[in-house]
Short mmCIF file of C-alpha atoms in Angstrom, two decimals:
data_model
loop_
_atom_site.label_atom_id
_atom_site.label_comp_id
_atom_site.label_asym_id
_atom_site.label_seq_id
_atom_site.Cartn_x
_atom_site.Cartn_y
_atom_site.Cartn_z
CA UNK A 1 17.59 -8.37 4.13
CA UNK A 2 20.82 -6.94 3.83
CA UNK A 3 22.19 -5.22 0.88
CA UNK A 4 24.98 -7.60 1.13
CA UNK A 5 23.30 -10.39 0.17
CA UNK A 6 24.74 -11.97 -3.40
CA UNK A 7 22.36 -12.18 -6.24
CA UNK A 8 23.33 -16.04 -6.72
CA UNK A 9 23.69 -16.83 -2.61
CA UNK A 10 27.13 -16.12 -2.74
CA UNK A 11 28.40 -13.47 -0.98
CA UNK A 12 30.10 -10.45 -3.04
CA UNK A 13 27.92 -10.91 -5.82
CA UNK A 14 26.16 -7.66 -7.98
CA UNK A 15 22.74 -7.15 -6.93
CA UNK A 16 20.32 -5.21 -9.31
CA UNK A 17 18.88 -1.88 -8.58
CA UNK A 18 15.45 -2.26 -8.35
CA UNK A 19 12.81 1.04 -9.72
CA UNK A 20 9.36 1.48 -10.16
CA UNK A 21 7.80 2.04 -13.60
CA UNK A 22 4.25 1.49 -13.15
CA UNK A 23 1.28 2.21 -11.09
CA UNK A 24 -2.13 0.75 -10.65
CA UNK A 25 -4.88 2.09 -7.88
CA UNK A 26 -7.86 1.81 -7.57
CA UNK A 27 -9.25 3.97 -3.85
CA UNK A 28 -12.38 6.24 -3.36
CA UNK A 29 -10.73 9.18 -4.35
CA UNK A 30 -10.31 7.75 -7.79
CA UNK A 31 -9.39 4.78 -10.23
CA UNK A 32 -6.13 4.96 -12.30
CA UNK A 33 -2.61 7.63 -11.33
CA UNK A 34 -3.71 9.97 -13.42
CA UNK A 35 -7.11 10.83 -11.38
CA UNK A 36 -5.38 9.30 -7.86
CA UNK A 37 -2.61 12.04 -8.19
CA UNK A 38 -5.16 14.91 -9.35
CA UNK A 39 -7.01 13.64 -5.57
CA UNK A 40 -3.67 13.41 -3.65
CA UNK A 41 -2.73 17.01 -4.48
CA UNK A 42 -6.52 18.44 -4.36
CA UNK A 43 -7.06 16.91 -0.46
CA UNK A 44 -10.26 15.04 -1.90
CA UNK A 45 -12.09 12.63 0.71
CA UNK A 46 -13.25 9.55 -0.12
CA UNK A 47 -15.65 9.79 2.77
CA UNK A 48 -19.24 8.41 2.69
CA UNK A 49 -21.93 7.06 3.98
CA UNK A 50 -21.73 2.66 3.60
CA UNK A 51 -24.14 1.61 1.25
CA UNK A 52 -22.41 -1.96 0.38
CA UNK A 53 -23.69 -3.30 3.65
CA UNK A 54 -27.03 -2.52 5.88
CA UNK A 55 -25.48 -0.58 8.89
CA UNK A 56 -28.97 -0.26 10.80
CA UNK A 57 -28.33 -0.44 14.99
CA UNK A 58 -24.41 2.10 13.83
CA UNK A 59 -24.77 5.34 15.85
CA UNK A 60 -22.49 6.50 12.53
CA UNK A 61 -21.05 4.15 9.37
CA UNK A 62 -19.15 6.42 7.01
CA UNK A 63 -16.40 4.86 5.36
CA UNK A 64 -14.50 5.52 2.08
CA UNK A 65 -16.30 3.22 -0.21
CA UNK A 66 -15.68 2.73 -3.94
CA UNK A 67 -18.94 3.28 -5.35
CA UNK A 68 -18.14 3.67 -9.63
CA UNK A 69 -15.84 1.01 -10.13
CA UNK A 70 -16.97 -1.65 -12.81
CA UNK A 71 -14.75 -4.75 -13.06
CA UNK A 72 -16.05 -6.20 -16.57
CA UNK A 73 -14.21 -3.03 -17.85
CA UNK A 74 -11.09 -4.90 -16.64
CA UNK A 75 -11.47 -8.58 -16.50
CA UNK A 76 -11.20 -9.39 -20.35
CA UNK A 77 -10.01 -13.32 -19.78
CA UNK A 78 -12.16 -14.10 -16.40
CA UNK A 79 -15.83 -13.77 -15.60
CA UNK A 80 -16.26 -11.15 -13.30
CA UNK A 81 -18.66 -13.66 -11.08
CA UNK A 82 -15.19 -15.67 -10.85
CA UNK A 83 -13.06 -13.08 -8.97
CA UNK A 84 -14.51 -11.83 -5.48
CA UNK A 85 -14.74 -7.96 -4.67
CA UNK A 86 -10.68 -7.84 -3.46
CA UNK A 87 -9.44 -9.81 -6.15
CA UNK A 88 -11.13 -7.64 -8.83
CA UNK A 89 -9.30 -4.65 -7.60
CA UNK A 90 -6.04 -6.25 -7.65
CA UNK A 91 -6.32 -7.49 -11.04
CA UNK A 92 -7.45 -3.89 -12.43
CA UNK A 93 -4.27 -2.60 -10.01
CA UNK A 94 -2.04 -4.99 -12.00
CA UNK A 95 -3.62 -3.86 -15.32
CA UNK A 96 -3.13 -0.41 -15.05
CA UNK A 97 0.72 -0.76 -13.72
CA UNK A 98 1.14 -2.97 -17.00
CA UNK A 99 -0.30 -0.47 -18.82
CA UNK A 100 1.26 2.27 -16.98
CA UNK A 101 4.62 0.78 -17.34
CA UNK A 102 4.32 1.41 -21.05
CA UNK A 103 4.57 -2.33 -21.31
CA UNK A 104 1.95 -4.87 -23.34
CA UNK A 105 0.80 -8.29 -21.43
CA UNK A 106 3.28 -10.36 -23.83
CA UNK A 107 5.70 -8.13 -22.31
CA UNK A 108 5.22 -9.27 -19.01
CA UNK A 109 4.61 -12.91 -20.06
CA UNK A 110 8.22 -13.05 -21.81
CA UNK A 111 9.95 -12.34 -18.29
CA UNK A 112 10.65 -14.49 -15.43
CA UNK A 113 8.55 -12.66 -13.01
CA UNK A 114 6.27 -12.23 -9.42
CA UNK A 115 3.16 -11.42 -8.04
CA UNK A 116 3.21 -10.28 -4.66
CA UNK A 117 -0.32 -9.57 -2.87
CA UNK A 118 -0.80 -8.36 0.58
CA UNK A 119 -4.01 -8.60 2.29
CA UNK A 120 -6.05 -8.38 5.67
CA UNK A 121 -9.34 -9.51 5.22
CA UNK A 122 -8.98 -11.94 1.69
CA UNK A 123 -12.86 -11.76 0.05
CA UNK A 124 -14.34 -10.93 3.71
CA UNK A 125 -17.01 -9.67 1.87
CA UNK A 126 -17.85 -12.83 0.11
CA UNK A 127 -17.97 -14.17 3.73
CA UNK A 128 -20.06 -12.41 5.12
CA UNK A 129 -22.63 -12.81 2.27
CA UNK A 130 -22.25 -16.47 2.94
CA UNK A 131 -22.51 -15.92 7.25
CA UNK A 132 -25.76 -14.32 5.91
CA UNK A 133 -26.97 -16.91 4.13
CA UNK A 134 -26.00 -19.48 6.89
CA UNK A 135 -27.90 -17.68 9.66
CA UNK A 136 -30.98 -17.17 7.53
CA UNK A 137 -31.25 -20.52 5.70
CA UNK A 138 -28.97 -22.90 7.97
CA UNK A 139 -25.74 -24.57 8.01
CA UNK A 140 -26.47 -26.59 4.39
CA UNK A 141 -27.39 -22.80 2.86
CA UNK A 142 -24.51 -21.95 0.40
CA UNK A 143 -23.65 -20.01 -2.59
CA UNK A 144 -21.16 -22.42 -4.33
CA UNK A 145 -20.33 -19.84 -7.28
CA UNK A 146 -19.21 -17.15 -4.17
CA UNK A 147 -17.70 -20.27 -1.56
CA UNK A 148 -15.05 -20.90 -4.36
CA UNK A 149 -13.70 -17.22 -4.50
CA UNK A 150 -13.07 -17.08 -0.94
CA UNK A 151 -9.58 -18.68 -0.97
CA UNK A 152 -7.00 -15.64 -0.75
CA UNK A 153 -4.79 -17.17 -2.28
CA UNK A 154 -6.94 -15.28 -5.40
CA UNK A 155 -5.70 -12.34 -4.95
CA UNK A 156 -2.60 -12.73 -6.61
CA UNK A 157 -4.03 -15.85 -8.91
CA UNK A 158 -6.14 -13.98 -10.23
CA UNK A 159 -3.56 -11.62 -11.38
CA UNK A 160 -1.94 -14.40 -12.75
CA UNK A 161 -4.78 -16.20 -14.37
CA UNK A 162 -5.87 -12.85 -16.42
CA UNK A 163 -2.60 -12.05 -17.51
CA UNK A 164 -2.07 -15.50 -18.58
CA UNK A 165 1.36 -15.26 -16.77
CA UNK A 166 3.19 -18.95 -16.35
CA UNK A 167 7.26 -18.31 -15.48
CA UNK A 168 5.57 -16.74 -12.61
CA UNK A 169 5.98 -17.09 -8.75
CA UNK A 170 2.81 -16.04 -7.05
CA UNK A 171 2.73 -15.23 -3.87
CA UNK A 172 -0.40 -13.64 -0.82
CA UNK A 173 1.05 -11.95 2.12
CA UNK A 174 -1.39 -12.23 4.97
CA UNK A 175 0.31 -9.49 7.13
CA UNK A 176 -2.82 -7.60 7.96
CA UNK A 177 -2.40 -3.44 7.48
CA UNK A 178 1.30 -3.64 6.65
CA UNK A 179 0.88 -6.13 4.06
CA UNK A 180 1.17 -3.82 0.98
CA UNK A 181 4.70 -2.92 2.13
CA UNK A 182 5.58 -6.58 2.65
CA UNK A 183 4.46 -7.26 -0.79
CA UNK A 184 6.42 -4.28 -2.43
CA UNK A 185 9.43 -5.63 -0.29
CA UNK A 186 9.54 -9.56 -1.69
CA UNK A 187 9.21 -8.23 -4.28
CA UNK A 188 12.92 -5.96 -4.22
CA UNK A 189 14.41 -8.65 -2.91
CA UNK A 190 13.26 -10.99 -5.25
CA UNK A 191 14.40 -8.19 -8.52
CA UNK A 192 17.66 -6.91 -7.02
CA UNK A 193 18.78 -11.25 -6.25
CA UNK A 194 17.80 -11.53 -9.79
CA UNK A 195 15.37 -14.25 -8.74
CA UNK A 196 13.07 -12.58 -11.28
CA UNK A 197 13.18 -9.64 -13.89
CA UNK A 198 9.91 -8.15 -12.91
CA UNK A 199 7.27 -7.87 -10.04
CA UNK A 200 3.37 -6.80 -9.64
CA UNK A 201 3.42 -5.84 -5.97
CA UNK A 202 0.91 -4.47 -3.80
CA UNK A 203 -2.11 -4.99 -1.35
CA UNK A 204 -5.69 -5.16 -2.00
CA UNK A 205 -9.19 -5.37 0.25
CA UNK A 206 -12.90 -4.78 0.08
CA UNK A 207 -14.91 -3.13 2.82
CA UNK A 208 -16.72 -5.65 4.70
CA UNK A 209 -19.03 -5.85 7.51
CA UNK A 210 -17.32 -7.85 9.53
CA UNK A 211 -13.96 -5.50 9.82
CA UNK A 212 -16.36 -2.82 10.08
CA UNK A 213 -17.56 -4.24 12.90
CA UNK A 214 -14.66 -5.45 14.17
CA UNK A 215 -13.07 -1.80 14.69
CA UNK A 216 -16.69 -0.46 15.89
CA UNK A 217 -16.63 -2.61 19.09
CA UNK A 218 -13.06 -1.58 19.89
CA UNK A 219 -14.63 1.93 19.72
CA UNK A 220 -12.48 3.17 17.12
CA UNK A 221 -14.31 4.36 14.22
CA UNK A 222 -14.78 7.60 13.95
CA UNK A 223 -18.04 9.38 13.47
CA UNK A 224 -18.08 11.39 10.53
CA UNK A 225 -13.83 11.66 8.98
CA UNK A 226 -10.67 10.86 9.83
CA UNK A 227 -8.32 12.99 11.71
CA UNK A 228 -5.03 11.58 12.03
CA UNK A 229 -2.29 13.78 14.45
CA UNK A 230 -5.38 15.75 15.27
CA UNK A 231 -6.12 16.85 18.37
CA UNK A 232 -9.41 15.86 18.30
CA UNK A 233 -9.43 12.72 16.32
CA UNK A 234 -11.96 9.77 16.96
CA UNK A 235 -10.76 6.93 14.68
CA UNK A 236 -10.29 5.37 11.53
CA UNK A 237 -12.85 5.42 8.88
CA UNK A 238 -12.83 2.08 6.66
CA UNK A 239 -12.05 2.03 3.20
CA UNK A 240 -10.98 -0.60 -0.14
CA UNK A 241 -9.02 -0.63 -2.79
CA UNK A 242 -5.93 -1.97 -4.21
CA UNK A 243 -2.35 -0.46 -5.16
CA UNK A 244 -0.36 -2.50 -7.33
CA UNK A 245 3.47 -1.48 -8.65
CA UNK A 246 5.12 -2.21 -11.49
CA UNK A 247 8.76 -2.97 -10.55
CA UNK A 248 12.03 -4.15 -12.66
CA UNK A 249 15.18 -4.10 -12.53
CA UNK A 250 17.14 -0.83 -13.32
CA UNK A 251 18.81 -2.26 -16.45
CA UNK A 252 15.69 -3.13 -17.46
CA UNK A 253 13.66 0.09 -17.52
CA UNK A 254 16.33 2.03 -19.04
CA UNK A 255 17.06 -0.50 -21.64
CA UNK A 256 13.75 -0.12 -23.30
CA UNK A 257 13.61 4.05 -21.97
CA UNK A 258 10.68 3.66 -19.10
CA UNK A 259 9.73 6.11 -17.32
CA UNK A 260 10.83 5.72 -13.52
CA UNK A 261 8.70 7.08 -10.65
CA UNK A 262 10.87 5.83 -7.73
CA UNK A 263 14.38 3.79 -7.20
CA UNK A 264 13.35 1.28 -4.17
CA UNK A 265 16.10 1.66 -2.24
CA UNK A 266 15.61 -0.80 0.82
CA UNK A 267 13.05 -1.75 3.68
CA UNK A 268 12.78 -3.23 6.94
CA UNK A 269 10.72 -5.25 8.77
CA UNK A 270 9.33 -6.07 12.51
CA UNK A 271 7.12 -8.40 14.81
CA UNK A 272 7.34 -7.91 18.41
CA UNK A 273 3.73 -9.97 19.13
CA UNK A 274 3.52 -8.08 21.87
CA UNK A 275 -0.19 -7.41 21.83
CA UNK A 276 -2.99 -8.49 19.25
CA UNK A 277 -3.95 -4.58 19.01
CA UNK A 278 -1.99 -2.29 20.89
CA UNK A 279 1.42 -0.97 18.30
CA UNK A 280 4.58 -1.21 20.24
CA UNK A 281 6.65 2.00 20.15
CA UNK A 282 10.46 0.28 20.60
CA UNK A 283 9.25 -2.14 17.71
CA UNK A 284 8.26 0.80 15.12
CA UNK A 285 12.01 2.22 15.97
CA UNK A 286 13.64 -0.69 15.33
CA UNK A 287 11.89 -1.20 12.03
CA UNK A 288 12.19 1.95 10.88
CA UNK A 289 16.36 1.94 11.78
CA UNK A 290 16.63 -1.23 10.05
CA UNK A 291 14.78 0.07 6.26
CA UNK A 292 17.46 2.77 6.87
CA UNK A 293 20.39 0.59 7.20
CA UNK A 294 18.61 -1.57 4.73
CA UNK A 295 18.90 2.07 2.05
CA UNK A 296 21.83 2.89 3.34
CA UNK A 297 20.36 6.05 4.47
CA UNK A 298 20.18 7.87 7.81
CA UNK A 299 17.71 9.93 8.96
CA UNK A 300 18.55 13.17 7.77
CA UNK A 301 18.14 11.76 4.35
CA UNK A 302 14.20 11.12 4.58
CA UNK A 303 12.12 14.70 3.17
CA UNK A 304 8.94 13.40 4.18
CA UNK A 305 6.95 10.20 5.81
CA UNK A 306 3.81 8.85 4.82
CA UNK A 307 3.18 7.68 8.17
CA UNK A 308 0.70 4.73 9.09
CA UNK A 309 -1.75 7.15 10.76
CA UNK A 310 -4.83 5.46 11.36
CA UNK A 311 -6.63 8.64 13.57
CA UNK A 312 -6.81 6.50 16.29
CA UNK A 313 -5.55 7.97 19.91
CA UNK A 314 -2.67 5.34 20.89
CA UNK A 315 -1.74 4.64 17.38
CA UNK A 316 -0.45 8.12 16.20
CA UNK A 317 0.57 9.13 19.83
CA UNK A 318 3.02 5.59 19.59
CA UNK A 319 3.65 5.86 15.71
CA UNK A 320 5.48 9.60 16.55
CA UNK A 321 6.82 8.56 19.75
CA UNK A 322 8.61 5.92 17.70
CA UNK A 323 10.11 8.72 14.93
CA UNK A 324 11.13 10.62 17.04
CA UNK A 325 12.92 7.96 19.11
CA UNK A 326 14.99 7.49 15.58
CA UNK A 327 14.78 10.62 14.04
CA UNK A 328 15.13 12.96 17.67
CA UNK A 329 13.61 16.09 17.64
CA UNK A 330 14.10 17.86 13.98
CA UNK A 331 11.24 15.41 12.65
CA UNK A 332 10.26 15.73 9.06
CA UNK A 333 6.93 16.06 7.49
CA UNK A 334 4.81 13.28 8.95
CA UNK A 335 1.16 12.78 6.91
CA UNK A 336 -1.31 10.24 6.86
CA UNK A 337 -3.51 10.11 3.32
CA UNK A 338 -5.74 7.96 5.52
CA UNK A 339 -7.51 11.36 5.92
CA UNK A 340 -8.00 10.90 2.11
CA UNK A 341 -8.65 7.20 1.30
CA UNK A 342 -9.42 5.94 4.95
CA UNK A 343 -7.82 2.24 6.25
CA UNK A 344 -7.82 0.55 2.94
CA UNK A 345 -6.39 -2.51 5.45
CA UNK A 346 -3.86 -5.00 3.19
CA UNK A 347 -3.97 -2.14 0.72
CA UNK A 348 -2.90 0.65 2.88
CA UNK A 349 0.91 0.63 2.31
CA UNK A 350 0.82 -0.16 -0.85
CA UNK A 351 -1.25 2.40 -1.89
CA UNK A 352 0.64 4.63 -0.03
CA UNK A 353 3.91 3.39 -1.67
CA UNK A 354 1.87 4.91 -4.86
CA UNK A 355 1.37 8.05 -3.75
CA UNK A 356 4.85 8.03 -2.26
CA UNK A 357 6.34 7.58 -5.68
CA UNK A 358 4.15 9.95 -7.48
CA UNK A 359 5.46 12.47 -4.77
CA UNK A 360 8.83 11.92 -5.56
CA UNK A 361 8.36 11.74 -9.02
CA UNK A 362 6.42 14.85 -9.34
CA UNK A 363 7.49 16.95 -6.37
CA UNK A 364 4.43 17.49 -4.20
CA UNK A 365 3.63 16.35 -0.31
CA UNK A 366 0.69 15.07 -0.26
CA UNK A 367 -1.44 16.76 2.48
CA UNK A 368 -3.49 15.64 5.62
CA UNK A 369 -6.83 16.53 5.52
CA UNK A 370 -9.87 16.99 8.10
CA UNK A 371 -6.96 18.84 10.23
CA UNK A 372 -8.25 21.61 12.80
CA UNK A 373 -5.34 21.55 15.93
CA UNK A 374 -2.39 19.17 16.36
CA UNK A 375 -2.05 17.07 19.23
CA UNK A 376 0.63 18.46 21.17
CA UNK A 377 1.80 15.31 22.02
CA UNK A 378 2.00 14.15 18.57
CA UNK A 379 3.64 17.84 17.65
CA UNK A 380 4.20 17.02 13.97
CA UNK A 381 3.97 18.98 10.51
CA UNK A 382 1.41 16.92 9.24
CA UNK A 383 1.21 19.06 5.96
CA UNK A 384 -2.65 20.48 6.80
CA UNK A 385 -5.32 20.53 4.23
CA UNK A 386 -3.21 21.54 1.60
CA UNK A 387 -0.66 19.86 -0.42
CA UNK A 388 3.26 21.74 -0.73
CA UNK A 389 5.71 21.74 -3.52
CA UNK A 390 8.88 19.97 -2.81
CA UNK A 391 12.01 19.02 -3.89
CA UNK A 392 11.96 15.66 -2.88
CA UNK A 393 15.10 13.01 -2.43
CA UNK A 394 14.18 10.39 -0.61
CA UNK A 395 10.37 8.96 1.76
CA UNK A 396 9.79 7.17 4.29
CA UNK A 397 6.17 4.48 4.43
CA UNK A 398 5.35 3.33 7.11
CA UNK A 399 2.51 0.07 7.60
CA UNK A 400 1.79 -1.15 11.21
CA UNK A 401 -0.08 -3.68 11.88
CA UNK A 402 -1.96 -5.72 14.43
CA UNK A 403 0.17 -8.34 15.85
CA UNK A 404 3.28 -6.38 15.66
CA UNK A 405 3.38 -7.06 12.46
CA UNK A 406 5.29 -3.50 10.83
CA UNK A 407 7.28 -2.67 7.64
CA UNK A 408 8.40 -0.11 6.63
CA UNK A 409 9.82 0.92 2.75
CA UNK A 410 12.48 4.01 1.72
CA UNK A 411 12.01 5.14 -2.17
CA UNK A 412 14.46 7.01 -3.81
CA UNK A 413 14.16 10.20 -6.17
CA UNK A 414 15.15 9.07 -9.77
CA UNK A 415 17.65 11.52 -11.49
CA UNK A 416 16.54 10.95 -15.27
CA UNK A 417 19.66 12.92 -16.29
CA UNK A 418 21.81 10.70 -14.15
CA UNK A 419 19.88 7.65 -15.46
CA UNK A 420 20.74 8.60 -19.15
CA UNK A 421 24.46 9.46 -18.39
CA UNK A 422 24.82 5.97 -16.15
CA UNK A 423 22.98 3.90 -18.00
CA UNK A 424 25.63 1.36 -18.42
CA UNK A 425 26.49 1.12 -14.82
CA UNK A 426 23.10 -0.16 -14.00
CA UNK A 427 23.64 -2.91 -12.14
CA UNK A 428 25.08 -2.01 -8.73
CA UNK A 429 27.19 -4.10 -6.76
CA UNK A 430 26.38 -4.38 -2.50
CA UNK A 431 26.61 -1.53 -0.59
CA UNK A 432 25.42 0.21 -3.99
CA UNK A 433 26.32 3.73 -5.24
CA UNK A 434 23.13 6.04 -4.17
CA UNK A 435 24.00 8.62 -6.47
CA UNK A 436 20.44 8.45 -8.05
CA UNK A 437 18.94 9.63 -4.76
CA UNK A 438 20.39 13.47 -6.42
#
């Protein structure tokens, strides 16, 4: 994980820059950047009642559902019936980020490149149409068509089945609510080695009953939205979706004049397994020291953090605790768009890697919504209700996950005037020159 490491396995050797040029979301607040940034900046919630599962005997079920999004209007090479609900968002995601990236599909299919998929729940709604089906009709009742979609593995197949991709490595990261960030992260390290020239990275999940119902036992989903730092927050509310980034090397995007959102400048991971549920604050810190070092950043250097920020009592109380345990007491901006998009689960990160980059690129916070009083023991600028102009360098992401399981990712502000006067430097040796982070 260091920036040390040679590009060949030897030590000393150039490592690329890595940048992102693409975007692809799809969340309840909207389908494609264009309409995800106009929701980012407006404070829009996703929040409504669940109408892709019965929720008869819930004392409250809102959750931030996708409720327009059409997947023949993206699947041009697979039947839609093929693809479960999670898999069809990722596979728009990567779409749009090809698009997005200015780039056709032969584009893609010319380079040596990755797909990286984190996840949490896999097609857990295809499962627990077939748990239905079980319990009403026996242990023999199955829907073959649906019982070969559950495989995860999809995810990122699928990606690589409708692109028609084949010098490709494909890969599913199972690391719960972090896994977006994992994704985005094998995916650096795969670009700067120069393992491959491009990556599709992200997370993706479908609300399901089962994770639903999972977080209702443990008592924390909340009743009607999220309130994340809030004094009086209840919970998370569950959502779906799937963010999906574009990423190349830097030589690469200026070579054929991209457009760059966001340098990736390092990240950092951690798994204490400490407790199945309960985040670990020592953990967090270390993590979050170690994408610094990772950057080669310190903590003065981060504007803003996209924190994990689930609403839920312990974690946003242990999330802060762990920031300011690295960051001491002059904390920056913390938000949460879980307020926004609610727990999209394996998509969270990366989606919030999106909105990170749009941030940077186009010089907005994004805010926290649903916010009435911060918890004084949280005691952070959470950006209320409204989204602020700013002149943006460098943002933190945080995803923490059960199990211990946390990464977290640094971005970079891209200097287009720099780019265009260092274009022929491109390729940065270890311990790289920063001097795009202006």
């Amino acid at each position: 994980m260091s920036n040390g490491t040679a590009a060949t396995g030897q030590p000393g050797a150039a490592r690329h820059r890595v940048v992102i040029t693409g975007l692809g979301v799809v969340t309840s607040i909207g389908t494609g950047v264009d309409a995800f940034a106009r929701s980012l900046r407006a404070g829009r919630s996703g929040a409504k009642p669940i109408a892709a599962f019965d929720t008869t005997g819930f004392a409250h079920s809102n959750a931030c559902e996708i409720t327009d999004f059409e997947p023949e209007a993206w699947l041009r090479e697979l039947p839609a019936d093929e693809l479960g609900r999670a898999a069809q968002f990722a596979v728009a995601g990567a779409r749009m980020a090809v698009a997005d990236a200015g780039l056709a599909e032969a584009d893609v299919r010319a380079r040596r490149s990755l797909v990286s998929v984190g996840t949490t729940d896999g097609e857990s709604r295809d499962l627990d149409h077939l748990t239905g089906l079980q319990v009403a009709g026996g242990e023999d009742t199955l829907d073959p068509v649906v019982a070969r979609r559950v495989w995860p593995g999809r995810l990122s197949a699928g990606i690589v089945r409708e692109l028609g991709l084949e010098d490709v490595e494909t890969v599913t990261v199972p690391t719960a609510c972090a896994a977006g960030n994992y994704a985005v992260g094998y995916g650096y390290d795969a670009i700067s080695s120069g393992d491959v020239e491009m990556a599709l990275c992200g997370g993706a999940d479908a609300l399901c009953r089962k994770t639903f119902t999972g977080f209702y036992r443990l008592g924390t989903i909340a009743p009607d939205v999220c309130r994340p730092f809030d004094a009086d927050r209840q919970g998370i509310l569950t959502g779906e979706g799937a963010g999906i980034l574009l990423m190349e090397s830097l030589e690469s995007a200026l070579a054929r004049g991209a457009r760059i959102y966001a340098e990736v400048l390092g990240y950092g991971l951690s798994c204490d397994a400490s407790h199945p549920v309960a985040p670990d604050r020592d953990s967090i810190a270390r993590c979050i020291t170690a994408a610094h070092a990772n950057a080669g950043i310190t903590p003065a250097d981060v504007d803003f953090i996209s924190a994990h920020g689930t609403g839920t009592k312990a974690n946003d109380v242990t999330e802060v605790g762990a920031i300011r345990q690295v960051f001491g007491e002059d904390l920056p901006r913390t938000v949460s768009i879980k307020s926004m998009i609610g727990h999209t689960m394996g998509a969270a990160s990366a989606l919030a890697s999106a909105a990170c980059a749009l941030a940077l690129k186009e010089g907005f916070i994004p805010p926290t919504i649903n916010h009435r009083t911060t918890d004084p023991e949280c005691g952070v600028d959470c950006v209320p209700n409204e989204a602020v102009e700013a002149d943006l360098k460098v943002v933190q992401n945080n995803g923490l996950a059960f199990g211990g399981n946390n990464a977290v990712l640094v971005l970079g502000h891209w200097n287009d005037t720099a780019a265009a006067a260092g274009a022929a430097g491109a390729v940065a040796a270890a311990g790289a020159d920063r001097s795009a982070v202006a």
